Amino acid sequence: MAREIVYSVCGMCSVRCPIAVNVEDGKVLSVFGNPHAAGLKGALCARGAAGPALLNDDERPQTPLIRVGERGEGKWRTATWDEAFDYVAEKLSAIRAEHGPEALLFSDRGGPFPDLHKAFMRGFGSPNYCNHDSACARNVQHAALSVFGFGRKDLVYDLKNARHVVLQSRNLLEAINVKEVNDLMDARDAGCKLTVIDVRANIPASKADHFFMVRPGTDYCFNLGVLHLIINQKLYNRKFVKEWVDGFDILKEFVQPFTPEYVERETGVSAIALENFVHDFAKAAPHVIWHPGWMTARYNDSFYMSRTAYLINALMGAIGSKGGLPLSCKVGDVGRKGLKPLTELFPKPEKPRADGVGWAEGRTHFDAGPGLVHLAYEAIESGKPYPIRAYIAHRHDPLMAFPDQKAVKKLWEKLDLLVSVTFSWSDTAWNADVVLPMSTFLERESIIASKGGLKPQFFMRKRAVAPRFDTKADWEIYAGLAKRLGMEPLAVDRIEQLWERQLEGTGVSIADFDAKGFVELADKPTIKPVAFKTPSGKVEVVNAKLEKDGLKSLPPYVSPAKPPKDAFRISFGRCGLHTQGHTVNNPLLFELMPENVLWINKTKAKAMGIEHMDMVEVASVAPGGTPGTLRAYVTEFVHPECVFTIHGFGHTLPVESRAKGRGVSDNELMPGGFARWDRAGGAVSMQENYVTVRKV
Ligand SMILES: Nc1nc2c(c(=O)[nH]1)N[C@H]1C(S)=C(S)[C@@H](COP(=O)(O)OP(=O)(O)OC[C@H]3O[C@@H](n4cnc5c(=O)[nH]c(N)nc54)[C@H](O)[C@@H]3O)O[C@H]1N2
Ligand SMILES: Nc1nc2c(c(=O)[nH]1)N[C@H]1C(S)=C(S)[C@@H](COP(=O)(O)OP(=O)(O)OC[C@H]3O[C@@H](n4cnc5c(=O)[nH]c(N)nc54)[C@H](O)[C@@H]3O)O[C@H]1N2
Ligand code: SF4
Ligand SMILES: [Mo]
């Protein structure tokens, strides 16, 4: 019996926790949290532990597939990898010859391994590398950039040492990052206070010292009220403000109307409770964290919720502080050399990006990084600024991730080629021309990734077992295409060729990863001195780029519309047992949670004759959505103006026998929602949609 522990990286969600895989005779027995990883305590979440069930599931694409029927009809022919590579490469070459290399669009799920995909796009000659983030954290990213000049991941949440944590639109105990969960629980044991601001009582609310159930859409107002109290009652860190905050007087003047009484009328939170909380919070400064949110593609002003959250942290002196939000160290900050980027194998494409991000009028304030893929779709439809005719959706299911499938499909109609690279079935894979099946995370290697933080590190995903089916790792997929598209440097036969290239000059070797699966680049945690990348070098209340694009740094607060009569705003989020839409069909996780329910306020439900666990139909108020039926979860712990559900259910594909027909898809309740996106923050505004509910 050959038994071994393989150190690798979880792939059940984009957090990518370090894992230890218990392998016997080429079979995975179990998966644990990597015991060497600080803060993980050897733990994984339920989804990570269900990795072997994904590996052993036969209901996933097992070989390359080429469409034979109409798009979405589900008629395929199986192909060998050579055939599939030839097919895709020939199409791509023809499109490049006719429309130029920029006619290829790529969207990615994000995470730590995008360098390879970006390199592939550069090698092809296209600038159109995007990720999924306009349906996720783009508002937070742009908020960080606008206030600090650096991105959201340039700050660390030092939860372990915090004395008061505020979770606003952030479900830290169910939308899981295992280390963060452990750190928060340790901090709580050491006396850290917890405040939750949400439209319903989630799990963190059950452990909170202060819980505020705010009227949906009023978070910006809530934060302006908090700033009002912090400033007027001189609860801020004067030294930090004097040294580091530019525009304090402008902020002071702006927040004057937001008295506790005003905030009470808007949010429903009592003026006294608000004042008590703010004093409690300020007492713990600077060891405080006001979380700016993660999935904030919710309202037209969610960007401003995150901006004001960052400003509150700054006024508390929490930026750069232990137990607050210290600056993340990059590899270079601890005197080491970073990984050699694979993108540098090819020159930067000359054409501007199709989404207009960073250059087009009204879009110059956006991060020139991975951009806004929903705007690139508009370029497919309009042909402006130039035609986009091929699209590779890598580890991305836009048909489930964006509102309004019909609208998205329509925008894709002019594509000559749509490729889905995925390890499970998804609506996007089902609608693709070619499905390139990826090996699960237990069956593949990835390129080496680098992680910043207080102690930067490199980490490596290793193959724990051989693939069960005819699937490939992503490096094998892009190497296969690179060989046929004349991109020599990526046309490798072994992953070591890429690893060696990445590690050149770093002083780290491939063998160094054997001991723990990662290599730490500093002996002890480093708290970096505070420095901002804004033009003034300070925290900026007024952002010149926003103003130049005709947008406001501090827009007037607009009271959110009340839902139409007998209707509710749709609200959604995550649960601990599933990742987005792609684990519902996982045999183990499905058993634990086969469908979603609809949280509805008790008083409202009573008036509508709906009892707990009754079947209800939920339908969009705007025409064009797809109604669905699910059970009502009747509770006083959800705001009466909204109903809430867990995202990712309501699958329809015949190839997913378990998930099919179970629960309801929230994004199908948002017709027209694809077009509602925030000009300032860049993300779609998914909670600006209303639904009706009736007992069936
Ligand atoms: N209505 C509504 N819409 C939402 C949300 C919501 O709550 N409500 N949540 C939003 C959020 S926060 C996000 S992040 C997005 C998520 O949506 P997406 O960005 O599309 O991400 P996932 O659903 O995680 O994965 C997409 C596909 O990639 C495949 N996949 C997963 N991991 C891998 C991998 O390692 N390799 C490969 N090749 N394929 C992989 C999965 O099988 C799945 O089919 O959706 C957003 N959209
Ligand atoms: N188990 C699990 N963990 C995950 C994921 C997963 O799919 N499953 N996905 C990962 C990804 S991609 C992301 S982006 C993160 C998301 O992490 P989070 O953003 O923390 O997760 P969500 O559950 O979408 O939303 C957080 C909370 O916002 C609340 N909320 C909804 N509307 C409002 C509002 O108007 N105001 C306020 N104040 N609160 C509101 C919801 O009730 C929910 O409790 O989680 C990551 N971790
Ligand atoms: S949070 Fe869970 S699913 Fe996500 S990477 Fe960590 S263990 Fe895996
Ligand atoms: Mo996300």
Tab-separated table of C-alpha atoms in Angstrom, residues 4 31 55 129 183 186 195 233 246 259 378 434 591:
chain	number	residue	atom	x	y	z
A	4	GLU	CA	1.270	9.656	0.888
A	31	VAL	CA	-8.620	16.150	2.164
A	55	LEU	CA	-13.545	13.977	-8.200
A	129	TYR	CA	-8.530	39.728	-20.709
A	183	ASP	CA	-9.162	34.462	13.166
A	186	ASP	CA	-10.124	33.628	18.111
A	195	THR	CA	-21.322	44.345	14.891
A	233	GLN	CA	-18.286	64.134	18.541
A	246	ASP	CA	-6.941	65.062	2.466
A	259	THR	CA	-27.958	63.241	12.136
A	378	GLU	CA	-21.683	45.166	-25.470
A	434	VAL	CA	-16.754	23.748	-27.522
A	591	GLU	CA	-27.385	15.780	0.193
